[in-house]
PDB file of C-alpha atoms and ligand atoms in Angstrom:
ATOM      1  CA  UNK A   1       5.990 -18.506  -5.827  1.00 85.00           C
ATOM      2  CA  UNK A   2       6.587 -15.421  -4.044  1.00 97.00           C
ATOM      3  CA  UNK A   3       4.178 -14.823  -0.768  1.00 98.00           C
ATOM      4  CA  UNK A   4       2.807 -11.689  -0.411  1.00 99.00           C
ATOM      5  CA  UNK A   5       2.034 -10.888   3.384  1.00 99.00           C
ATOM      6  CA  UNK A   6      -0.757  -8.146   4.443  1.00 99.00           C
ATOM      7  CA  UNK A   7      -0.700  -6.535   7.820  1.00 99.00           C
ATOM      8  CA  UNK A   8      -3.915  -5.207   8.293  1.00 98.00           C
ATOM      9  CA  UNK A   9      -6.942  -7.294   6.316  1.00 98.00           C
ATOM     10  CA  UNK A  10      -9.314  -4.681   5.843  1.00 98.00           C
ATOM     11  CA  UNK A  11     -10.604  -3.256   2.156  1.00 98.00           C
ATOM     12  CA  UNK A  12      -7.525  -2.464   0.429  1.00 98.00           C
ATOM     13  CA  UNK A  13      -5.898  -5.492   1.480  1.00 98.00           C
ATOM     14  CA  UNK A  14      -8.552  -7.971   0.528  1.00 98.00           C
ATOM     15  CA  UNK A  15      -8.719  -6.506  -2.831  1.00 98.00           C
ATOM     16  CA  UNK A  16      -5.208  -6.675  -3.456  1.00 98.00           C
ATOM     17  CA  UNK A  17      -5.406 -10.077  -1.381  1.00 98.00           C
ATOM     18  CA  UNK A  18      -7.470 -11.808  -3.659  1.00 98.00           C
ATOM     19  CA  UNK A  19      -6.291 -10.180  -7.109  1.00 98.00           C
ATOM     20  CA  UNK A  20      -2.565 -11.512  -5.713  1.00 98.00           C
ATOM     21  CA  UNK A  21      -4.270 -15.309  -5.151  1.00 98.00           C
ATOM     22  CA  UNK A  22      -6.094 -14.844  -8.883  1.00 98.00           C
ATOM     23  CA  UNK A  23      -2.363 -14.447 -10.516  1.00 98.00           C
ATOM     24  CA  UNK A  24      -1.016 -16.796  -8.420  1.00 98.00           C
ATOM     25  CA  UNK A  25       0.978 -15.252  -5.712  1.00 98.00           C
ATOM     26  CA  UNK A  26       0.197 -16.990  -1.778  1.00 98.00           C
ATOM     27  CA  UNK A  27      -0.666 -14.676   0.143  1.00 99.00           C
ATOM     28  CA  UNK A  28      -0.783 -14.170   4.297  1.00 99.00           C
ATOM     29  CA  UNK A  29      -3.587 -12.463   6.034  1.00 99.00           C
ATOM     30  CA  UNK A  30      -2.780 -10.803   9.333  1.00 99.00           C
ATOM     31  CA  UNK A  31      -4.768  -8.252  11.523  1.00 99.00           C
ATOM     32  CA  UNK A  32      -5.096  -6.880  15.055  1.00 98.00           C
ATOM     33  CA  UNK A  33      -7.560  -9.356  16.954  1.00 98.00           C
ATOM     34  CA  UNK A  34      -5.345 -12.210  15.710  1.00 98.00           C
ATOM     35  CA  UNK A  35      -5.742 -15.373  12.896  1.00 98.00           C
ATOM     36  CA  UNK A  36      -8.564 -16.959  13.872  1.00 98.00           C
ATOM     37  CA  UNK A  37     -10.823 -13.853  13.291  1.00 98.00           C
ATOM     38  CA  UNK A  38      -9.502 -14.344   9.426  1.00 98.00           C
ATOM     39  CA  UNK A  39     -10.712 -17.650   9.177  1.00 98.00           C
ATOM     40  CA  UNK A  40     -14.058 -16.918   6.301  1.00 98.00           C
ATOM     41  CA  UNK A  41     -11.843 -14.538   4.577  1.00 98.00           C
ATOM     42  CA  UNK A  42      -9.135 -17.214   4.152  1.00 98.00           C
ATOM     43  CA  UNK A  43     -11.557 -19.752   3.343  1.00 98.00           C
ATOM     44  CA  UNK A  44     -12.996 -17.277   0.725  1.00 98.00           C
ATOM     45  CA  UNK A  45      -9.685 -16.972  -0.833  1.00 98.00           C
ATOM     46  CA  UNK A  46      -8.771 -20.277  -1.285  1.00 98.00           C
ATOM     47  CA  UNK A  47      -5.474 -23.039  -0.396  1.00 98.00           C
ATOM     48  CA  UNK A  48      -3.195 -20.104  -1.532  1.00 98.00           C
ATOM     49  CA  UNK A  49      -4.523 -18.098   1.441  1.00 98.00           C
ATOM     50  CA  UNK A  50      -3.235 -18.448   4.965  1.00 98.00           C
ATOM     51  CA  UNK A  51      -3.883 -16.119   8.544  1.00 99.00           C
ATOM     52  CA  UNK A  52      -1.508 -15.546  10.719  1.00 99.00           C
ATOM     53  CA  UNK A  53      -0.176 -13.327  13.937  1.00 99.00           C
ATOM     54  CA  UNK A  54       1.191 -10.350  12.258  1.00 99.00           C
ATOM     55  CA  UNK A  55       4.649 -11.173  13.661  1.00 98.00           C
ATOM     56  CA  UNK A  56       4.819 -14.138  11.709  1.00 98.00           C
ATOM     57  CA  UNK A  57       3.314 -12.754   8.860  1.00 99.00           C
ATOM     58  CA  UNK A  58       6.134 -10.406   8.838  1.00 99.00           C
ATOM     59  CA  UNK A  59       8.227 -13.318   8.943  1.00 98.00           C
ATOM     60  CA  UNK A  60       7.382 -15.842   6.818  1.00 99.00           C
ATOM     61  CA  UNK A  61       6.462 -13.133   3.542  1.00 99.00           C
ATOM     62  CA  UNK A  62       8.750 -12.324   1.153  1.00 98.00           C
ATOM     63  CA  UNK A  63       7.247  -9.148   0.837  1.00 99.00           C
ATOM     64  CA  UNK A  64       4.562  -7.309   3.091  1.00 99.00           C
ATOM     65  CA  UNK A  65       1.940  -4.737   2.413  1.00 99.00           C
ATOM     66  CA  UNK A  66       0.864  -2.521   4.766  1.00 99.00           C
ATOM     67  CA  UNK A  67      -3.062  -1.854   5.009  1.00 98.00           C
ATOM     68  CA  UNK A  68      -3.736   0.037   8.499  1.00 99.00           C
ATOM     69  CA  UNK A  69      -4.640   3.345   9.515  1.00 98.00           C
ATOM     70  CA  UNK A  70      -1.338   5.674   9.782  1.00 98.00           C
ATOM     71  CA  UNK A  71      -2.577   6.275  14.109  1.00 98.00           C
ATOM     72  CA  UNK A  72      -0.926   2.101  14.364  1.00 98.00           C
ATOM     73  CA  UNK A  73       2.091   2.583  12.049  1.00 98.00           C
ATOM     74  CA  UNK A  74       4.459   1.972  14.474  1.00 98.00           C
ATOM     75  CA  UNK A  75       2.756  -1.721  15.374  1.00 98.00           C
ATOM     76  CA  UNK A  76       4.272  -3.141  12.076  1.00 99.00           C
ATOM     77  CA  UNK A  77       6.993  -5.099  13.001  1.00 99.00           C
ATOM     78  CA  UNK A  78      10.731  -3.950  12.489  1.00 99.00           C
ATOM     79  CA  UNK A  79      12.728  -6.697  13.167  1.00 98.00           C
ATOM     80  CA  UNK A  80      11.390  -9.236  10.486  1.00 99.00           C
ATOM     81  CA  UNK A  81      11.057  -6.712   8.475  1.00 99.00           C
ATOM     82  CA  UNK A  82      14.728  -5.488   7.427  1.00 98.00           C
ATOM     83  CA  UNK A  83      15.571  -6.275   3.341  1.00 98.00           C
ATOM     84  CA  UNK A  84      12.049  -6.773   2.287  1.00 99.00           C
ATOM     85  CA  UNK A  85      10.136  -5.081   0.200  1.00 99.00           C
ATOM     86  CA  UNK A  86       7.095  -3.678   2.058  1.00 99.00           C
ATOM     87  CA  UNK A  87       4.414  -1.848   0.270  1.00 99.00           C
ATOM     88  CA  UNK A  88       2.841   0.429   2.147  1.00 99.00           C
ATOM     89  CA  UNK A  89      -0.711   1.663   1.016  1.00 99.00           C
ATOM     90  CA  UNK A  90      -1.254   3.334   4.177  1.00 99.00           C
ATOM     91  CA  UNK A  91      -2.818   7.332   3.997  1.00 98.00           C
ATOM     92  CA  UNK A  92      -2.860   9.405   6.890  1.00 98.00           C
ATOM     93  CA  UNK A  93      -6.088  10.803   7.719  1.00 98.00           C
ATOM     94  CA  UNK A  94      -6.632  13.155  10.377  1.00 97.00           C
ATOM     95  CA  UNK A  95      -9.896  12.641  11.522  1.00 97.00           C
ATOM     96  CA  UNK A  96      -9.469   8.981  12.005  1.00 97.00           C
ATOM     97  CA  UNK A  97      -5.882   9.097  13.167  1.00 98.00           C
ATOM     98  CA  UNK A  98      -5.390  12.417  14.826  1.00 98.00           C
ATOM     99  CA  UNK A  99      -2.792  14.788  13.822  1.00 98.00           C
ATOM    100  CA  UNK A 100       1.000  14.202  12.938  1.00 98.00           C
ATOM    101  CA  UNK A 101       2.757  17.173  13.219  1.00 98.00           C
ATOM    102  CA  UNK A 102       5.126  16.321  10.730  1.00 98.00           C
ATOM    103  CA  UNK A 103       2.872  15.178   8.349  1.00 98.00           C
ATOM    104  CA  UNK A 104       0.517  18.409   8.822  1.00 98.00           C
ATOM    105  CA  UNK A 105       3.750  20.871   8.379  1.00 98.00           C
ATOM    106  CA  UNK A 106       4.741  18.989   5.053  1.00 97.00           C
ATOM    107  CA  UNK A 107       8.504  18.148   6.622  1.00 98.00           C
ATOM    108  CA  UNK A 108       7.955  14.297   5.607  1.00 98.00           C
ATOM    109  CA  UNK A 109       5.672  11.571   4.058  1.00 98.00           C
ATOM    110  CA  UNK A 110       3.290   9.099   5.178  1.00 98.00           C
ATOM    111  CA  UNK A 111       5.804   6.314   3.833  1.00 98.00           C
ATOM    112  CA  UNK A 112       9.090   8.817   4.450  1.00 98.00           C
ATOM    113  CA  UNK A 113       7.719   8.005   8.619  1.00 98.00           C
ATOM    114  CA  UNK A 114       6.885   3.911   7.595  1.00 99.00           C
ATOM    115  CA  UNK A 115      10.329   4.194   6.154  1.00 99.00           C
ATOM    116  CA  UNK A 116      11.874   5.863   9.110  1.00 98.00           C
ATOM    117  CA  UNK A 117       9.745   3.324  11.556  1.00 99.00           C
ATOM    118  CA  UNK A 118      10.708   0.298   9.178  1.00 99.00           C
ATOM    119  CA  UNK A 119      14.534   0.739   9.937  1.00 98.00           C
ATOM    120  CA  UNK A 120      16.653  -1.479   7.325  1.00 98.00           C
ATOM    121  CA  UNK A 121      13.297  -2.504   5.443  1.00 99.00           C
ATOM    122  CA  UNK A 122      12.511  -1.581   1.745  1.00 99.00           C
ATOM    123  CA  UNK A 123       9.349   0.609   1.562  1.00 99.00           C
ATOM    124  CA  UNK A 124       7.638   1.152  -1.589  1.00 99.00           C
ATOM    125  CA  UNK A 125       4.314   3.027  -1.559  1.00 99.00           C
ATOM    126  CA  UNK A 126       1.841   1.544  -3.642  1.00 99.00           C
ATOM    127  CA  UNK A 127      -1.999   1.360  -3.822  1.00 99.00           C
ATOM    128  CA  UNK A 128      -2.974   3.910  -1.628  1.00 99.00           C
ATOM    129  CA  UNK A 129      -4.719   6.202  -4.134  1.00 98.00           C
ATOM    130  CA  UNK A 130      -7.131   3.912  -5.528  1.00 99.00           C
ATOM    131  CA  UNK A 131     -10.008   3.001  -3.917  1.00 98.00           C
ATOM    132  CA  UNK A 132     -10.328  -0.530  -2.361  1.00 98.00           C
ATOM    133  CA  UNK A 133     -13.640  -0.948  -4.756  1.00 98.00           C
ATOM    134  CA  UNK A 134     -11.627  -0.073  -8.117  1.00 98.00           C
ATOM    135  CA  UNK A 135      -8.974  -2.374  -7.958  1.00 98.00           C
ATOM    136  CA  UNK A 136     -11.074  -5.197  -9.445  1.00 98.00           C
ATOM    137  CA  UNK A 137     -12.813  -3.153 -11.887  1.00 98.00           C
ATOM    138  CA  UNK A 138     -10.747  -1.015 -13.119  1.00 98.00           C
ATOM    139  CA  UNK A 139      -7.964  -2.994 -14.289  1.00 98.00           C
ATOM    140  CA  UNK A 140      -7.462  -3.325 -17.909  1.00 98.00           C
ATOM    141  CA  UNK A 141      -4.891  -5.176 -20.271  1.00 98.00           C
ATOM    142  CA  UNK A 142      -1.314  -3.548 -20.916  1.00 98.00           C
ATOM    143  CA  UNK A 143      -1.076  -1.488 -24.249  1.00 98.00           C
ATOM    144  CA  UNK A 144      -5.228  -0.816 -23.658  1.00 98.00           C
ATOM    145  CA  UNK A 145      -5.937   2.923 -24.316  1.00 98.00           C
ATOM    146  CA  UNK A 146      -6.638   4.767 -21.237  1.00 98.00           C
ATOM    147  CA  UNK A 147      -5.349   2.614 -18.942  1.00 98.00           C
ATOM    148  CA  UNK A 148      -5.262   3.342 -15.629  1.00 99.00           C
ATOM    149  CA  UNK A 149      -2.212   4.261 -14.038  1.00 99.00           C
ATOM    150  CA  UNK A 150      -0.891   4.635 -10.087  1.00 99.00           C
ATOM    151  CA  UNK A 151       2.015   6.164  -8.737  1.00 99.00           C
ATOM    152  CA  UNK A 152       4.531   4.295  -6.697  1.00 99.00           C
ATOM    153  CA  UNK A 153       7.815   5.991  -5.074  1.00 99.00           C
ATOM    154  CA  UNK A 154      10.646   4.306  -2.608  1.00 99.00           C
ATOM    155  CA  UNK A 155      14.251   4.992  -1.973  1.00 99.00           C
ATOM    156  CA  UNK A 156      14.842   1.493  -3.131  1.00 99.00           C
ATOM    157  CA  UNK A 157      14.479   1.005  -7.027  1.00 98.00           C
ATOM    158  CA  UNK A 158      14.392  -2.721  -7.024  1.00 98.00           C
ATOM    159  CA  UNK A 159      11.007  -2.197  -4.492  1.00 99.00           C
ATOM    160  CA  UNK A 160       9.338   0.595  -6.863  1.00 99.00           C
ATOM    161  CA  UNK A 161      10.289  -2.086  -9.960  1.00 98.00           C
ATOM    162  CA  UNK A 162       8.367  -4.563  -7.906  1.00 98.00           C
ATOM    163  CA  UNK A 163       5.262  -2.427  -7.521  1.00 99.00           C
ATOM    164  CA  UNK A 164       5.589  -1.955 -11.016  1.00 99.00           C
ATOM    165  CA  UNK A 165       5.618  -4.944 -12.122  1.00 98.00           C
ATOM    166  CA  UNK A 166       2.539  -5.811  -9.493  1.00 98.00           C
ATOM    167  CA  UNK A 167       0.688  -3.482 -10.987  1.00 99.00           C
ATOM    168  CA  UNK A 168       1.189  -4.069 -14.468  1.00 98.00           C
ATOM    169  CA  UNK A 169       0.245  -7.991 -13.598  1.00 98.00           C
ATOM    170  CA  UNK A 170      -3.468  -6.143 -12.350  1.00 98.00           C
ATOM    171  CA  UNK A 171      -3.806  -4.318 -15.243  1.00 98.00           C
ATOM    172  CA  UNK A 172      -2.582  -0.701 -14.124  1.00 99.00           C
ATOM    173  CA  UNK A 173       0.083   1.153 -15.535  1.00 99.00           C
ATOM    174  CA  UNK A 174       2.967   2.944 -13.112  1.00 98.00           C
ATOM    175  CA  UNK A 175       4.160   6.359 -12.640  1.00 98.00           C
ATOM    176  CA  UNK A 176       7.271   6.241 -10.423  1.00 98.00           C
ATOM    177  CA  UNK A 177       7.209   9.333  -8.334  1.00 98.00           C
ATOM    178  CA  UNK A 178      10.833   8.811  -7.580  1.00 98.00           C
ATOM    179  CA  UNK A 179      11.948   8.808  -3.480  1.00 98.00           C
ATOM    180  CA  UNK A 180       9.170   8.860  -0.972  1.00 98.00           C
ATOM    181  CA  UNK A 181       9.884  12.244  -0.530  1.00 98.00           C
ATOM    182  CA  UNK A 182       8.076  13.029  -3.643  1.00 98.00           C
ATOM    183  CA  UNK A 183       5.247  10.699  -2.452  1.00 98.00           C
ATOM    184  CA  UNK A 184       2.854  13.220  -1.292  1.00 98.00           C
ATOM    185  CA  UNK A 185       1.820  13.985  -4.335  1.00 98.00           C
ATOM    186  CA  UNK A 186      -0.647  11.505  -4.624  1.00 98.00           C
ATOM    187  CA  UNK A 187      -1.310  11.430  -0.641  1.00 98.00           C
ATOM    188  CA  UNK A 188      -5.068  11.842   1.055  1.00 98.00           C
ATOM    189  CA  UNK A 189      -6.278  15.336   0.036  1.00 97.00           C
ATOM    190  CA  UNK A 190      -4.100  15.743  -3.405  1.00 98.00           C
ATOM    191  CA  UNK A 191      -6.338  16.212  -7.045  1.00 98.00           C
ATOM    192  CA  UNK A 192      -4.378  12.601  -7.599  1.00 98.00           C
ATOM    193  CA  UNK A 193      -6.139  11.214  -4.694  1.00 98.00           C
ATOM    194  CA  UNK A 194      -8.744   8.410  -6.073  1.00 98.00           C
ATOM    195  CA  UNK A 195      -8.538  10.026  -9.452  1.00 98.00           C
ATOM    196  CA  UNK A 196      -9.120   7.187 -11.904  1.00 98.00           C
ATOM    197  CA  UNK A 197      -6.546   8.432 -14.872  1.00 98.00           C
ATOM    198  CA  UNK A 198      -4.181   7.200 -17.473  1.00 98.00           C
ATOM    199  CA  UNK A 199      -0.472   8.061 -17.100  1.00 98.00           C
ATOM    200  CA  UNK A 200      -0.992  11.545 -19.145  1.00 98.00           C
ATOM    201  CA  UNK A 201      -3.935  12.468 -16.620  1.00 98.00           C
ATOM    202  CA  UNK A 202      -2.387  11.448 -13.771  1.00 98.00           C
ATOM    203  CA  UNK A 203       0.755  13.305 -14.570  1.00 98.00           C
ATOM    204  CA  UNK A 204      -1.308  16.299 -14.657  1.00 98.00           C
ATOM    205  CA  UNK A 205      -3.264  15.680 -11.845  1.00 98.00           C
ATOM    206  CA  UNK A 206      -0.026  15.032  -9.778  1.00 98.00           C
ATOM    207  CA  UNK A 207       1.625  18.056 -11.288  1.00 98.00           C
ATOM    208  CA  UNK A 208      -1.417  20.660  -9.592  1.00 97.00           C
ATOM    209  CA  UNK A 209      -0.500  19.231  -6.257  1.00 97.00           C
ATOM    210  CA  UNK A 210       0.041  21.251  -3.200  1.00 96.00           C
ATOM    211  CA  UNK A 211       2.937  20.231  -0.719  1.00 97.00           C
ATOM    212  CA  UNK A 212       0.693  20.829   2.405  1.00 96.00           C
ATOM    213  CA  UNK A 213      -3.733  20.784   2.340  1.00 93.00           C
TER     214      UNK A 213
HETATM  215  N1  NAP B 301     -10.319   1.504   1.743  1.00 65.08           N
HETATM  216  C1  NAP B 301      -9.696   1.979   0.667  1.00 65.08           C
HETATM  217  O1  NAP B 301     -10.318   2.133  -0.407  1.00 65.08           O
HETATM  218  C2  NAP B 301      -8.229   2.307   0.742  1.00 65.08           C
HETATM  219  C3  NAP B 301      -7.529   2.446  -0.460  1.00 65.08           C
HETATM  220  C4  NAP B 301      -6.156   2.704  -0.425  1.00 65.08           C
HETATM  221  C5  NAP B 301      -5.511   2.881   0.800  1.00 65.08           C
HETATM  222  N2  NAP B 301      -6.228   2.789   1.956  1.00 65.08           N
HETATM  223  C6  NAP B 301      -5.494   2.964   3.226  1.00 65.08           C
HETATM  224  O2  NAP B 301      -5.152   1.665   3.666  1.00 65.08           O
HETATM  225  C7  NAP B 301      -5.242   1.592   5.088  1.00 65.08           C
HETATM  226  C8  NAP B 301      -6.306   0.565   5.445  1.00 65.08           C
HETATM  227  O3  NAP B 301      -7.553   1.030   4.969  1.00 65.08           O
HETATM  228  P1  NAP B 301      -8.805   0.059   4.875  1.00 65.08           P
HETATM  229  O4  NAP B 301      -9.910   0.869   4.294  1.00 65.08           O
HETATM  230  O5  NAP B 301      -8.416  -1.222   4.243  1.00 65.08           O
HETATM  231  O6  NAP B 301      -9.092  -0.127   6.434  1.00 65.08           O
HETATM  232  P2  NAP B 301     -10.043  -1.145   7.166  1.00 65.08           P
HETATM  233  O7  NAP B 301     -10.974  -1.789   6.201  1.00 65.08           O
HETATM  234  O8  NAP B 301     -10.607  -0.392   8.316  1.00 65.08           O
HETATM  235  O9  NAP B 301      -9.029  -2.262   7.703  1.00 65.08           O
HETATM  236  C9  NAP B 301      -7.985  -1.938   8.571  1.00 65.08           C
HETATM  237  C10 NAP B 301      -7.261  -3.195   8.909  1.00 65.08           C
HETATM  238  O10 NAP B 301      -6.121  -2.855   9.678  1.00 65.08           O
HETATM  239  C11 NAP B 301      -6.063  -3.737  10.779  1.00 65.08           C
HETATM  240  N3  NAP B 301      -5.324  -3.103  11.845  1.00 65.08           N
HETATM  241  C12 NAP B 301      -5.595  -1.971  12.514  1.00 65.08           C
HETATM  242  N4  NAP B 301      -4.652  -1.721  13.421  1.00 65.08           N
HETATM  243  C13 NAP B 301      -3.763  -2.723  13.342  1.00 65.08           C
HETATM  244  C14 NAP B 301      -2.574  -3.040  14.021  1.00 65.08           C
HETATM  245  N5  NAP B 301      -2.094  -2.228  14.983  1.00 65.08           N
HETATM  246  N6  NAP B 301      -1.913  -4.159  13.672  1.00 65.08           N
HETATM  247  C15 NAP B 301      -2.382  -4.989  12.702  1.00 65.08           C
HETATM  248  N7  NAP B 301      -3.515  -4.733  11.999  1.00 65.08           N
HETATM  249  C16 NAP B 301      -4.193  -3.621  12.330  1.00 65.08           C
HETATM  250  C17 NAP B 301      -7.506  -4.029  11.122  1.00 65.08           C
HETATM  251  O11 NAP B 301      -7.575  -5.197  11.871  1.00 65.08           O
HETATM  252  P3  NAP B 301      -8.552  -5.306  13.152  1.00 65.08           P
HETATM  253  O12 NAP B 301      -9.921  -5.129  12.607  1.00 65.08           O
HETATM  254  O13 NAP B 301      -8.281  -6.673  13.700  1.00 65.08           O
HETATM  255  O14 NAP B 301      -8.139  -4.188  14.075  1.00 65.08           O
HETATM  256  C18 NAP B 301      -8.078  -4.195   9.716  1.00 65.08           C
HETATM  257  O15 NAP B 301      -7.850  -5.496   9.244  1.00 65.08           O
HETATM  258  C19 NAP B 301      -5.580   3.000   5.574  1.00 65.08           C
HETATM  259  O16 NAP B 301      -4.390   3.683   5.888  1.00 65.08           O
HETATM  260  C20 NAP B 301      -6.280   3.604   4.367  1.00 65.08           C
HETATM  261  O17 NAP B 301      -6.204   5.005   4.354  1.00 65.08           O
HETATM  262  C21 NAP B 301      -7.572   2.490   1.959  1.00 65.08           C
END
């Protein structure tokens, strides 16, 4: 069974965490104070759940997703890293991570600087416009009317198919934004942003975006 590695095992993590363990994917906890601060969480989640340093979860994943604020970006590992699939939920808010230039001026993407950062690795972006609380809730069977859908984007197809086909497994459809340079769309601050939609509402909603807010 594939393993799943998170770096970073705050709210979106743990939700996608444990929704990974329900379908039966192991899964890798890893954070900044180190594995033995994980230990109720992994007990929580069960024998498919293991902490680790984020070095080795990095290592021993078959794919990582990203779950830290966009100020510690360049923490995640590189090395390990290059040819996996990362998915990177990360958003970049100023007043918790200060300002990027770059990001500010509209020149690149949260995930375009993961991407740049991740040298050789395959970055995906995927649940970072749903909130942490929803992804339990609002997941619903495929072919169900209204279902919701999220937005992925990479330069890699074969990682945007596998955020796909994650998020069909939780119960959300996928709109593929194409290459992360078309990912700020549904970034922090865009009428996408949290907005709980099916595929035709979210297509609007992406569609009214502004390139820089
Ligand atoms: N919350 C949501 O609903 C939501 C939804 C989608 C996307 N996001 C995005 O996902 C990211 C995480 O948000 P969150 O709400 O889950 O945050 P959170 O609950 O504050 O958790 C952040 C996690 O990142 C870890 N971390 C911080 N710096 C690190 C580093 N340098 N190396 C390894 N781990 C590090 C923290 O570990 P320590 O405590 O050990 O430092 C903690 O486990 C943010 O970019 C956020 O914008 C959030």
């Amino acid at each position: 069974m594939t393993t799943i590695g998170f770096i970073g095992a705050g709210s979106i993590a743990l939700q996608v965490a444990r929704n990974a363990v329900q379908l039966g994917y192991d899964v890798i906890l890893s954070n900044s104070r180190g594995p033995e601060t994980l230990r109720d969480l992994v007990a929580e989640l069960g024998p498919a759940a293991r902490a680790a340093t984020v070095l080795k979860t990095a290592q021993d994943a078959d794919v990582v997703m990203t779950g830290i604020p966009m100020a510690a970006y360049r923490d995640l590992p590189v090395a390990p890293l290059r040819g996996k699939i990362v998915i990177d939920a990360i958003n970049y808010y100023p007043p918790r991570d200060g300002h990027i230039p770059e990001l500010d001026h509209g020149r690149t993407t949260t995930s375009g600087l993961v991407q740049q950062h991740l040298e050789g690795a395959h970055v995906a972006k995927g649940f970072n416009h749903i909130a942490a609380a929803d992804v339990p809730t609002d997941r619903r069977p495929s072919g169900t009317p209204g279902r919701r859908a999220l937005t992925t984007a990479s330069d890699f197809p074969e990682a945007a198919a596998f955020v796909a086909k994650l998020y069909d497994q939780f119960g959300f459809d996928t709109l593929n934004l194409g290459p992360l340079s078309e990912s700020w769309r549904a970034e922090f601050g865009r009428p996408a942003f949290l907005a709980a939609l099916d595929a035709v509402g979210l297509q609007a909603r992406l569609a009214e975006a502004p390139r820089v807010v």
